Amino acid sequence: MAETATPAETVNSVRGARRSPAEHLAEAFVSGSVPGTVTLTEIPYQAMVGIRVDRTSDAGARVASVIGSLPAACGEVTGKDSVNTLWLGPTEFLVVAPEEAHDSLGGSLVKDLTAALGSDAGQVVDLSANRTTFELTGSHARAVLEKTCSLDLHPRVFKPGTAVSTELAHIPVMLWKTSDESYRLFPRASFADFLGRWLLDAMREYASPEVP
């Protein structure tokens, strides 16, 4: 009689068969990056959960207790351990966490947030497969983004710990400045190839040898 796979074995088997939206560009990201100047990488398979809830309600307080807190204003990012929550709207938020947040079958983070919301008005949706994550770092990362982003990205205005919805190369993304020279971009999976190639092209001038 054939042995039945355990839930953990099934999850690991499924994970092993996955392909991230920009996996085919991994080598191009390496060859197109200039360490210290501008580097592009994909951080695949992050757990992402969309939440709709009134943050001032009892349900909002319960949900906040699971993830630390809910952002109160546009651009604000709150965090607890490695779980961060980005403000999308007055009652809409995006939780971003490491892949391990899905360790239990069905996703422990989703289960905990769903239980916290209970039967109150709101919504908890697993969006992990909806987006991927690009990380752009280096002294010229801002210059690359400024080639297409209409936001004022000057550090006096766009400070570390700020995340907003914007467009890059006409692609809607969430843009999160994680440090002085580091940004995380969250494009929809279907736009990952286009945006990845656009960023590589925008980085090309920094990889080219200087012309005398």
JSON list of C-alpha atoms in Angstrom, two decimals:
[
{"chain": "A", "resi": 1, "resn": "MET", "atom": "CA", "xyz": [0.00, 0.00, 0.00]},
{"chain": "A", "resi": 2, "resn": "ALA", "atom": "CA", "xyz": [1.39, 3.38, -0.99]},
{"chain": "A", "resi": 3, "resn": "GLU", "atom": "CA", "xyz": [2.29, 5.71, 1.84]},
{"chain": "A", "resi": 4, "resn": "THR", "atom": "CA", "xyz": [0.20, 8.85, 2.19]},
{"chain": "A", "resi": 5, "resn": "ALA", "atom": "CA", "xyz": [2.17, 12.08, 2.16]},
{"chain": "A", "resi": 6, "resn": "THR", "atom": "CA", "xyz": [1.98, 14.21, 5.27]},
{"chain": "A", "resi": 7, "resn": "PRO", "atom": "CA", "xyz": [0.62, 17.77, 5.00]},
{"chain": "A", "resi": 8, "resn": "ALA", "atom": "CA", "xyz": [4.17, 19.12, 5.40]},
{"chain": "A", "resi": 9, "resn": "GLU", "atom": "CA", "xyz": [5.47, 16.87, 2.63]},
{"chain": "A", "resi": 10, "resn": "THR", "atom": "CA", "xyz": [2.65, 17.98, 0.35]},
{"chain": "A", "resi": 11, "resn": "VAL", "atom": "CA", "xyz": [3.39, 21.64, 1.03]},
{"chain": "A", "resi": 12, "resn": "ASN", "atom": "CA", "xyz": [7.12, 21.14, 0.37]},
{"chain": "A", "resi": 13, "resn": "SER", "atom": "CA", "xyz": [6.35, 19.28, -2.86]},
{"chain": "A", "resi": 14, "resn": "VAL", "atom": "CA", "xyz": [4.16, 22.11, -4.10]},
{"chain": "A", "resi": 15, "resn": "ARG", "atom": "CA", "xyz": [6.77, 24.69, -3.12]},
{"chain": "A", "resi": 16, "resn": "GLY", "atom": "CA", "xyz": [9.42, 22.80, -5.02]},
{"chain": "A", "resi": 17, "resn": "ALA", "atom": "CA", "xyz": [7.36, 23.02, -8.21]},
{"chain": "A", "resi": 18, "resn": "ARG", "atom": "CA", "xyz": [6.82, 26.77, -7.99]},
{"chain": "A", "resi": 19, "resn": "ARG", "atom": "CA", "xyz": [8.41, 29.32, -10.27]},
{"chain": "A", "resi": 20, "resn": "SER", "atom": "CA", "xyz": [8.52, 32.97, -9.26]},
{"chain": "A", "resi": 21, "resn": "PRO", "atom": "CA", "xyz": [7.30, 35.59, -11.75]},
{"chain": "A", "resi": 22, "resn": "ALA", "atom": "CA", "xyz": [10.83, 36.86, -12.47]},
{"chain": "A", "resi": 23, "resn": "GLU", "atom": "CA", "xyz": [12.83, 33.69, -11.94]},
{"chain": "A", "resi": 24, "resn": "HIS", "atom": "CA", "xyz": [13.79, 33.61, -15.62]},
{"chain": "A", "resi": 25, "resn": "LEU", "atom": "CA", "xyz": [15.48, 37.01, -15.18]},
{"chain": "A", "resi": 26, "resn": "ALA", "atom": "CA", "xyz": [17.64, 35.99, -12.22]},
{"chain": "A", "resi": 27, "resn": "GLU", "atom": "CA", "xyz": [20.87, 35.76, -14.23]},
{"chain": "A", "resi": 28, "resn": "ALA", "atom": "CA", "xyz": [20.13, 39.04, -15.98]},
{"chain": "A", "resi": 29, "resn": "PHE", "atom": "CA", "xyz": [19.57, 40.70, -12.60]},
{"chain": "A", "resi": 30, "resn": "VAL", "atom": "CA", "xyz": [23.01, 39.52, -11.48]},
{"chain": "A", "resi": 31, "resn": "SER", "atom": "CA", "xyz": [24.84, 40.52, -14.65]},
{"chain": "A", "resi": 32, "resn": "GLY", "atom": "CA", "xyz": [23.01, 43.85, -14.88]},
{"chain": "A", "resi": 33, "resn": "SER", "atom": "CA", "xyz": [23.75, 44.86, -11.30]},
{"chain": "A", "resi": 34, "resn": "VAL", "atom": "CA", "xyz": [26.73, 46.95, -10.19]},
{"chain": "A", "resi": 35, "resn": "PRO", "atom": "CA", "xyz": [27.37, 46.16, -6.50]},
{"chain": "A", "resi": 36, "resn": "GLY", "atom": "CA", "xyz": [27.43, 49.32, -4.40]},
{"chain": "A", "resi": 37, "resn": "THR", "atom": "CA", "xyz": [26.01, 51.38, -7.27]},
{"chain": "A", "resi": 38, "resn": "VAL", "atom": "CA", "xyz": [22.72, 49.69, -8.12]},
{"chain": "A", "resi": 39, "resn": "THR", "atom": "CA", "xyz": [21.64, 46.10, -7.56]},
{"chain": "A", "resi": 40, "resn": "LEU", "atom": "CA", "xyz": [18.37, 44.44, -8.55]},
{"chain": "A", "resi": 41, "resn": "THR", "atom": "CA", "xyz": [17.09, 41.20, -7.02]},
{"chain": "A", "resi": 42, "resn": "GLU", "atom": "CA", "xyz": [13.79, 39.40, -6.68]},
{"chain": "A", "resi": 43, "resn": "ILE", "atom": "CA", "xyz": [12.56, 38.31, -3.26]},
{"chain": "A", "resi": 44, "resn": "PRO", "atom": "CA", "xyz": [10.07, 35.58, -4.23]},
{"chain": "A", "resi": 45, "resn": "TYR", "atom": "CA", "xyz": [7.26, 33.91, -2.36]},
{"chain": "A", "resi": 46, "resn": "GLN", "atom": "CA", "xyz": [6.71, 36.45, 0.38]},
{"chain": "A", "resi": 47, "resn": "ALA", "atom": "CA", "xyz": [3.47, 36.05, 2.26]},
{"chain": "A", "resi": 48, "resn": "MET", "atom": "CA", "xyz": [1.10, 38.93, 1.47]},
{"chain": "A", "resi": 49, "resn": "VAL", "atom": "CA", "xyz": [-2.33, 39.43, 2.96]},
{"chain": "A", "resi": 50, "resn": "GLY", "atom": "CA", "xyz": [-4.86, 42.07, 2.01]},
{"chain": "A", "resi": 51, "resn": "ILE", "atom": "CA", "xyz": [-6.94, 43.44, 4.87]},
{"chain": "A", "resi": 52, "resn": "ARG", "atom": "CA", "xyz": [-10.02, 45.62, 4.80]},
{"chain": "A", "resi": 53, "resn": "VAL", "atom": "CA", "xyz": [-11.16, 46.78, 8.22]},
{"chain": "A", "resi": 54, "resn": "ASP", "atom": "CA", "xyz": [-11.93, 49.96, 10.11]},
{"chain": "A", "resi": 55, "resn": "ARG", "atom": "CA", "xyz": [-8.76, 50.36, 12.16]},
{"chain": "A", "resi": 56, "resn": "THR", "atom": "CA", "xyz": [-10.67, 52.25, 14.88]},
{"chain": "A", "resi": 57, "resn": "SER", "atom": "CA", "xyz": [-13.18, 49.44, 15.40]},
{"chain": "A", "resi": 58, "resn": "ASP", "atom": "CA", "xyz": [-12.99, 46.51, 17.81]},
{"chain": "A", "resi": 59, "resn": "ALA", "atom": "CA", "xyz": [-12.23, 44.24, 14.84]},
{"chain": "A", "resi": 60, "resn": "GLY", "atom": "CA", "xyz": [-9.45, 46.59, 13.81]},
{"chain": "A", "resi": 61, "resn": "ALA", "atom": "CA", "xyz": [-7.94, 46.38, 17.27]},
{"chain": "A", "resi": 62, "resn": "ARG", "atom": "CA", "xyz": [-8.05, 42.58, 17.20]},
{"chain": "A", "resi": 63, "resn": "VAL", "atom": "CA", "xyz": [-6.47, 42.45, 13.75]},
{"chain": "A", "resi": 64, "resn": "ALA", "atom": "CA", "xyz": [-3.78, 44.91, 14.85]},
{"chain": "A", "resi": 65, "resn": "SER", "atom": "CA", "xyz": [-2.93, 42.69, 17.81]},
{"chain": "A", "resi": 66, "resn": "VAL", "atom": "CA", "xyz": [-1.89, 39.93, 15.39]},
{"chain": "A", "resi": 67, "resn": "ILE", "atom": "CA", "xyz": [0.48, 42.09, 13.33]},
{"chain": "A", "resi": 68, "resn": "GLY", "atom": "CA", "xyz": [1.51, 44.74, 15.85]},
{"chain": "A", "resi": 69, "resn": "SER", "atom": "CA", "xyz": [-0.55, 47.68, 14.60]},
{"chain": "A", "resi": 70, "resn": "LEU", "atom": "CA", "xyz": [-2.29, 49.11, 11.55]},
{"chain": "A", "resi": 71, "resn": "PRO", "atom": "CA", "xyz": [-0.93, 52.21, 9.75]},
{"chain": "A", "resi": 72, "resn": "ALA", "atom": "CA", "xyz": [-2.90, 55.38, 10.40]},
{"chain": "A", "resi": 73, "resn": "ALA", "atom": "CA", "xyz": [-1.91, 57.51, 7.40]},
{"chain": "A", "resi": 74, "resn": "CYS", "atom": "CA", "xyz": [-0.82, 57.37, 3.77]},
{"chain": "A", "resi": 75, "resn": "GLY", "atom": "CA", "xyz": [2.79, 56.28, 3.45]},
{"chain": "A", "resi": 76, "resn": "GLU", "atom": "CA", "xyz": [3.02, 54.81, 6.93]},
{"chain": "A", "resi": 77, "resn": "VAL", "atom": "CA", "xyz": [4.43, 51.33, 7.48]},
{"chain": "A", "resi": 78, "resn": "THR", "atom": "CA", "xyz": [4.05, 49.51, 10.78]},
{"chain": "A", "resi": 79, "resn": "GLY", "atom": "CA", "xyz": [5.84, 46.37, 11.80]},
{"chain": "A", "resi": 80, "resn": "LYS", "atom": "CA", "xyz": [6.16, 43.60, 14.36]},
{"chain": "A", "resi": 81, "resn": "ASP", "atom": "CA", "xyz": [9.21, 41.33, 14.08]},
{"chain": "A", "resi": 82, "resn": "SER", "atom": "CA", "xyz": [9.48, 40.50, 10.36]},
{"chain": "A", "resi": 83, "resn": "VAL", "atom": "CA", "xyz": [5.83, 41.25, 9.58]},
{"chain": "A", "resi": 84, "resn": "ASN", "atom": "CA", "xyz": [5.15, 44.68, 8.07]},
{"chain": "A", "resi": 85, "resn": "THR", "atom": "CA", "xyz": [1.88, 46.38, 7.19]},
{"chain": "A", "resi": 86, "resn": "LEU", "atom": "CA", "xyz": [1.58, 48.98, 4.43]},
{"chain": "A", "resi": 87, "resn": "TRP", "atom": "CA", "xyz": [-1.19, 51.58, 4.19]},
{"chain": "A", "resi": 88, "resn": "LEU", "atom": "CA", "xyz": [-3.25, 51.30, 1.00]},
{"chain": "A", "resi": 89, "resn": "GLY", "atom": "CA", "xyz": [-6.27, 53.34, 2.09]},
{"chain": "A", "resi": 90, "resn": "PRO", "atom": "CA", "xyz": [-8.16, 54.43, 5.21]},
{"chain": "A", "resi": 91, "resn": "THR", "atom": "CA", "xyz": [-9.58, 50.92, 5.62]},
{"chain": "A", "resi": 92, "resn": "GLU", "atom": "CA", "xyz": [-7.24, 48.91, 3.38]},
{"chain": "A", "resi": 93, "resn": "PHE", "atom": "CA", "xyz": [-3.83, 47.48, 4.23]},
{"chain": "A", "resi": 94, "resn": "LEU", "atom": "CA", "xyz": [-1.24, 45.08, 2.83]},
{"chain": "A", "resi": 95, "resn": "VAL", "atom": "CA", "xyz": [0.61, 42.78, 5.20]},
{"chain": "A", "resi": 96, "resn": "VAL", "atom": "CA", "xyz": [4.02, 41.58, 3.97]},
{"chain": "A", "resi": 97, "resn": "ALA", "atom": "CA", "xyz": [5.81, 38.76, 5.77]},
{"chain": "A", "resi": 98, "resn": "PRO", "atom": "CA", "xyz": [8.45, 36.10, 5.07]},
{"chain": "A", "resi": 99, "resn": "GLU", "atom": "CA", "xyz": [7.45, 32.90, 3.31]},
{"chain": "A", "resi": 100, "resn": "GLU", "atom": "CA", "xyz": [7.56, 31.12, 6.67]},
{"chain": "A", "resi": 101, "resn": "ALA", "atom": "CA", "xyz": [4.28, 32.85, 7.56]},
{"chain": "A", "resi": 102, "resn": "HIS", "atom": "CA", "xyz": [2.68, 30.14, 5.38]},
{"chain": "A", "resi": 103, "resn": "ASP", "atom": "CA", "xyz": [4.37, 27.27, 7.17]},
{"chain": "A", "resi": 104, "resn": "SER", "atom": "CA", "xyz": [1.14, 25.73, 8.36]},
{"chain": "A", "resi": 105, "resn": "LEU", "atom": "CA", "xyz": [-1.20, 24.29, 5.74]},
{"chain": "A", "resi": 106, "resn": "GLY", "atom": "CA", "xyz": [-3.51, 27.08, 4.61]},
{"chain": "A", "resi": 107, "resn": "GLY", "atom": "CA", "xyz": [-1.29, 29.80, 6.04]},
{"chain": "A", "resi": 108, "resn": "SER", "atom": "CA", "xyz": [-1.08, 30.54, 9.76]},
{"chain": "A", "resi": 109, "resn": "LEU", "atom": "CA", "xyz": [-0.94, 34.29, 9.23]},
{"chain": "A", "resi": 110, "resn": "VAL", "atom": "CA", "xyz": [-4.13, 34.25, 7.16]},
{"chain": "A", "resi": 111, "resn": "LYS", "atom": "CA", "xyz": [-5.84, 32.01, 9.70]},
{"chain": "A", "resi": 112, "resn": "ASP", "atom": "CA", "xyz": [-4.84, 34.22, 12.61]},
{"chain": "A", "resi": 113, "resn": "LEU", "atom": "CA", "xyz": [-6.02, 37.38, 10.87]},
{"chain": "A", "resi": 114, "resn": "THR", "atom": "CA", "xyz": [-9.28, 35.74, 9.77]},
{"chain": "A", "resi": 115, "resn": "ALA", "atom": "CA", "xyz": [-9.93, 34.59, 13.32]},
{"chain": "A", "resi": 116, "resn": "ALA", "atom": "CA", "xyz": [-9.19, 38.08, 14.64]},
{"chain": "A", "resi": 117, "resn": "LEU", "atom": "CA", "xyz": [-11.65, 39.66, 12.20]},
{"chain": "A", "resi": 118, "resn": "GLY", "atom": "CA", "xyz": [-14.31, 37.14, 13.16]},
{"chain": "A", "resi": 119, "resn": "SER", "atom": "CA", "xyz": [-17.78, 37.91, 11.88]},
{"chain": "A", "resi": 120, "resn": "ASP", "atom": "CA", "xyz": [-17.29, 41.68, 11.91]},
{"chain": "A", "resi": 121, "resn": "ALA", "atom": "CA", "xyz": [-17.31, 43.79, 8.75]},
{"chain": "A", "resi": 122, "resn": "GLY", "atom": "CA", "xyz": [-14.10, 43.49, 6.79]},
{"chain": "A", "resi": 123, "resn": "GLN", "atom": "CA", "xyz": [-12.03, 41.13, 4.69]},
{"chain": "A", "resi": 124, "resn": "VAL", "atom": "CA", "xyz": [-8.85, 39.07, 4.90]},
{"chain": "A", "resi": 125, "resn": "VAL", "atom": "CA", "xyz": [-7.50, 37.74, 1.59]},
{"chain": "A", "resi": 126, "resn": "ASP", "atom": "CA", "xyz": [-4.30, 35.80, 0.84]},
{"chain": "A", "resi": 127, "resn": "LEU", "atom": "CA", "xyz": [-2.60, 37.78, -1.96]},
{"chain": "A", "resi": 128, "resn": "SER", "atom": "CA", "xyz": [0.76, 36.01, -1.91]},
{"chain": "A", "resi": 129, "resn": "ALA", "atom": "CA", "xyz": [0.48, 34.86, -5.52]},
{"chain": "A", "resi": 130, "resn": "ASN", "atom": "CA", "xyz": [-0.76, 38.26, -6.68]},
{"chain": "A", "resi": 131, "resn": "ARG", "atom": "CA", "xyz": [2.54, 40.15, -6.49]},
{"chain": "A", "resi": 132, "resn": "THR", "atom": "CA", "xyz": [6.26, 39.57, -6.38]},
{"chain": "A", "resi": 133, "resn": "THR", "atom": "CA", "xyz": [8.92, 41.68, -4.71]},
{"chain": "A", "resi": 134, "resn": "PHE", "atom": "CA", "xyz": [11.85, 43.44, -6.36]},
{"chain": "A", "resi": 135, "resn": "GLU", "atom": "CA", "xyz": [14.60, 44.97, -4.24]},
{"chain": "A", "resi": 136, "resn": "LEU", "atom": "CA", "xyz": [16.62, 47.83, -5.71]},
{"chain": "A", "resi": 137, "resn": "THR", "atom": "CA", "xyz": [19.63, 48.93, -3.68]},
{"chain": "A", "resi": 138, "resn": "GLY", "atom": "CA", "xyz": [22.72, 51.08, -4.01]},
{"chain": "A", "resi": 139, "resn": "SER", "atom": "CA", "xyz": [23.83, 54.68, -4.26]},
{"chain": "A", "resi": 140, "resn": "HIS", "atom": "CA", "xyz": [22.08, 55.12, -7.65]},
{"chain": "A", "resi": 141, "resn": "ALA", "atom": "CA", "xyz": [18.88, 53.22, -6.87]},
{"chain": "A", "resi": 142, "resn": "ARG", "atom": "CA", "xyz": [16.94, 56.47, -6.48]},
{"chain": "A", "resi": 143, "resn": "ALA", "atom": "CA", "xyz": [18.30, 57.78, -9.80]},
{"chain": "A", "resi": 144, "resn": "VAL", "atom": "CA", "xyz": [17.02, 54.67, -11.57]},
{"chain": "A", "resi": 145, "resn": "LEU", "atom": "CA", "xyz": [13.54, 55.10, -10.09]},
{"chain": "A", "resi": 146, "resn": "GLU", "atom": "CA", "xyz": [13.48, 58.81, -10.91]},
{"chain": "A", "resi": 147, "resn": "LYS", "atom": "CA", "xyz": [13.74, 58.00, -14.62]},
{"chain": "A", "resi": 148, "resn": "THR", "atom": "CA", "xyz": [10.05, 57.09, -14.59]},
{"chain": "A", "resi": 149, "resn": "CYS", "atom": "CA", "xyz": [8.50, 57.72, -11.16]},
{"chain": "A", "resi": 150, "resn": "SER", "atom": "CA", "xyz": [6.59, 60.99, -10.84]},
{"chain": "A", "resi": 151, "resn": "LEU", "atom": "CA", "xyz": [6.91, 61.07, -7.06]},
{"chain": "A", "resi": 152, "resn": "ASP", "atom": "CA", "xyz": [9.39, 63.34, -5.33]},
{"chain": "A", "resi": 153, "resn": "LEU", "atom": "CA", "xyz": [11.88, 60.74, -4.12]},
{"chain": "A", "resi": 154, "resn": "HIS", "atom": "CA", "xyz": [14.30, 63.20, -2.54]},
{"chain": "A", "resi": 155, "resn": "PRO", "atom": "CA", "xyz": [15.25, 61.94, 0.93]},
{"chain": "A", "resi": 156, "resn": "ARG", "atom": "CA", "xyz": [13.88, 65.10, 2.53]},
{"chain": "A", "resi": 157, "resn": "VAL", "atom": "CA", "xyz": [10.45, 64.04, 1.29]},
{"chain": "A", "resi": 158, "resn": "PHE", "atom": "CA", "xyz": [10.52, 60.29, 0.74]},
{"chain": "A", "resi": 159, "resn": "LYS", "atom": "CA", "xyz": [12.06, 58.95, 3.92]},
{"chain": "A", "resi": 160, "resn": "PRO", "atom": "CA", "xyz": [12.96, 55.38, 4.95]},
{"chain": "A", "resi": 161, "resn": "GLY", "atom": "CA", "xyz": [9.91, 53.57, 6.26]},
{"chain": "A", "resi": 162, "resn": "THR", "atom": "CA", "xyz": [7.57, 55.15, 3.70]},
{"chain": "A", "resi": 163, "resn": "ALA", "atom": "CA", "xyz": [5.47, 53.09, 1.26]},
{"chain": "A", "resi": 164, "resn": "VAL", "atom": "CA", "xyz": [3.05, 54.44, -1.34]},
{"chain": "A", "resi": 165, "resn": "SER", "atom": "CA", "xyz": [1.15, 53.36, -4.43]},
{"chain": "A", "resi": 166, "resn": "THR", "atom": "CA", "xyz": [2.65, 54.78, -7.61]},
{"chain": "A", "resi": 167, "resn": "GLU", "atom": "CA", "xyz": [3.62, 53.89, -11.18]},
{"chain": "A", "resi": 168, "resn": "LEU", "atom": "CA", "xyz": [6.95, 52.81, -12.63]},
{"chain": "A", "resi": 169, "resn": "ALA", "atom": "CA", "xyz": [7.17, 52.60, -16.41]},
{"chain": "A", "resi": 170, "resn": "HIS", "atom": "CA", "xyz": [3.36, 52.94, -16.40]},
{"chain": "A", "resi": 171, "resn": "ILE", "atom": "CA", "xyz": [3.12, 49.82, -14.17]},
{"chain": "A", "resi": 172, "resn": "PRO", "atom": "CA", "xyz": [1.19, 50.19, -10.89]},
{"chain": "A", "resi": 173, "resn": "VAL", "atom": "CA", "xyz": [3.34, 49.21, -7.93]},
{"chain": "A", "resi": 174, "resn": "MET", "atom": "CA", "xyz": [3.70, 49.65, -4.21]},
{"chain": "A", "resi": 175, "resn": "LEU", "atom": "CA", "xyz": [7.02, 51.41, -3.57]},
{"chain": "A", "resi": 176, "resn": "TRP", "atom": "CA", "xyz": [8.55, 51.01, -0.12]},
{"chain": "A", "resi": 177, "resn": "LYS", "atom": "CA", "xyz": [11.75, 52.76, 0.91]},
{"chain": "A", "resi": 178, "resn": "THR", "atom": "CA", "xyz": [13.31, 50.40, 3.43]},
{"chain": "A", "resi": 179, "resn": "SER", "atom": "CA", "xyz": [16.55, 52.32, 4.07]},
{"chain": "A", "resi": 180, "resn": "ASP", "atom": "CA", "xyz": [18.52, 55.27, 2.72]},
{"chain": "A", "resi": 181, "resn": "GLU", "atom": "CA", "xyz": [19.65, 53.33, -0.36]},
{"chain": "A", "resi": 182, "resn": "SER", "atom": "CA", "xyz": [17.17, 50.46, -0.53]},
{"chain": "A", "resi": 183, "resn": "TYR", "atom": "CA", "xyz": [13.71, 50.17, -2.05]},
{"chain": "A", "resi": 184, "resn": "ARG", "atom": "CA", "xyz": [11.23, 47.35, -2.38]},
{"chain": "A", "resi": 185, "resn": "LEU", "atom": "CA", "xyz": [8.80, 47.30, -5.31]},
{"chain": "A", "resi": 186, "resn": "PHE", "atom": "CA", "xyz": [5.67, 45.18, -5.38]},
{"chain": "A", "resi": 187, "resn": "PRO", "atom": "CA", "xyz": [4.41, 44.75, -8.96]},
{"chain": "A", "resi": 188, "resn": "ARG", "atom": "CA", "xyz": [1.59, 42.42, -9.97]},
{"chain": "A", "resi": 189, "resn": "ALA", "atom": "CA", "xyz": [2.94, 39.05, -11.04]},
{"chain": "A", "resi": 190, "resn": "SER", "atom": "CA", "xyz": [1.74, 39.60, -14.60]},
{"chain": "A", "resi": 191, "resn": "PHE", "atom": "CA", "xyz": [3.85, 42.80, -14.86]},
{"chain": "A", "resi": 192, "resn": "ALA", "atom": "CA", "xyz": [7.01, 41.35, -13.30]},
{"chain": "A", "resi": 193, "resn": "ASP", "atom": "CA", "xyz": [8.73, 40.51, -16.59]},
{"chain": "A", "resi": 194, "resn": "PHE", "atom": "CA", "xyz": [8.09, 43.92, -18.13]},
{"chain": "A", "resi": 195, "resn": "LEU", "atom": "CA", "xyz": [9.12, 45.89, -15.05]},
{"chain": "A", "resi": 196, "resn": "GLY", "atom": "CA", "xyz": [12.17, 43.71, -14.45]},
{"chain": "A", "resi": 197, "resn": "ARG", "atom": "CA", "xyz": [13.41, 44.29, -17.99]},
{"chain": "A", "resi": 198, "resn": "TRP", "atom": "CA", "xyz": [12.65, 48.02, -17.78]},
{"chain": "A", "resi": 199, "resn": "LEU", "atom": "CA", "xyz": [14.68, 48.34, -14.57]},
{"chain": "A", "resi": 200, "resn": "LEU", "atom": "CA", "xyz": [17.59, 46.45, -16.15]},
{"chain": "A", "resi": 201, "resn": "ASP", "atom": "CA", "xyz": [17.54, 48.85, -19.09]},
{"chain": "A", "resi": 202, "resn": "ALA", "atom": "CA", "xyz": [17.41, 51.85, -16.74]},
{"chain": "A", "resi": 203, "resn": "MET", "atom": "CA", "xyz": [20.41, 50.46, -14.85]},
{"chain": "A", "resi": 204, "resn": "ARG", "atom": "CA", "xyz": [22.48, 49.87, -17.97]},
{"chain": "A", "resi": 205, "resn": "GLU", "atom": "CA", "xyz": [24.28, 53.21, -17.97]},
{"chain": "A", "resi": 206, "resn": "TYR", "atom": "CA", "xyz": [25.86, 52.37, -14.62]},
{"chain": "A", "resi": 207, "resn": "ALA", "atom": "CA", "xyz": [27.16, 49.02, -15.88]},
{"chain": "A", "resi": 208, "resn": "SER", "atom": "CA", "xyz": [28.73, 50.47, -19.03]},
{"chain": "A", "resi": 209, "resn": "PRO", "atom": "CA", "xyz": [32.43, 51.44, -19.02]},
{"chain": "A", "resi": 210, "resn": "GLU", "atom": "CA", "xyz": [33.06, 55.12, -18.86]},
{"chain": "A", "resi": 211, "resn": "VAL", "atom": "CA", "xyz": [33.63, 56.78, -22.18]},
{"chain": "A", "resi": 212, "resn": "PRO", "atom": "CA", "xyz": [36.85, 58.86, -22.24]}
]
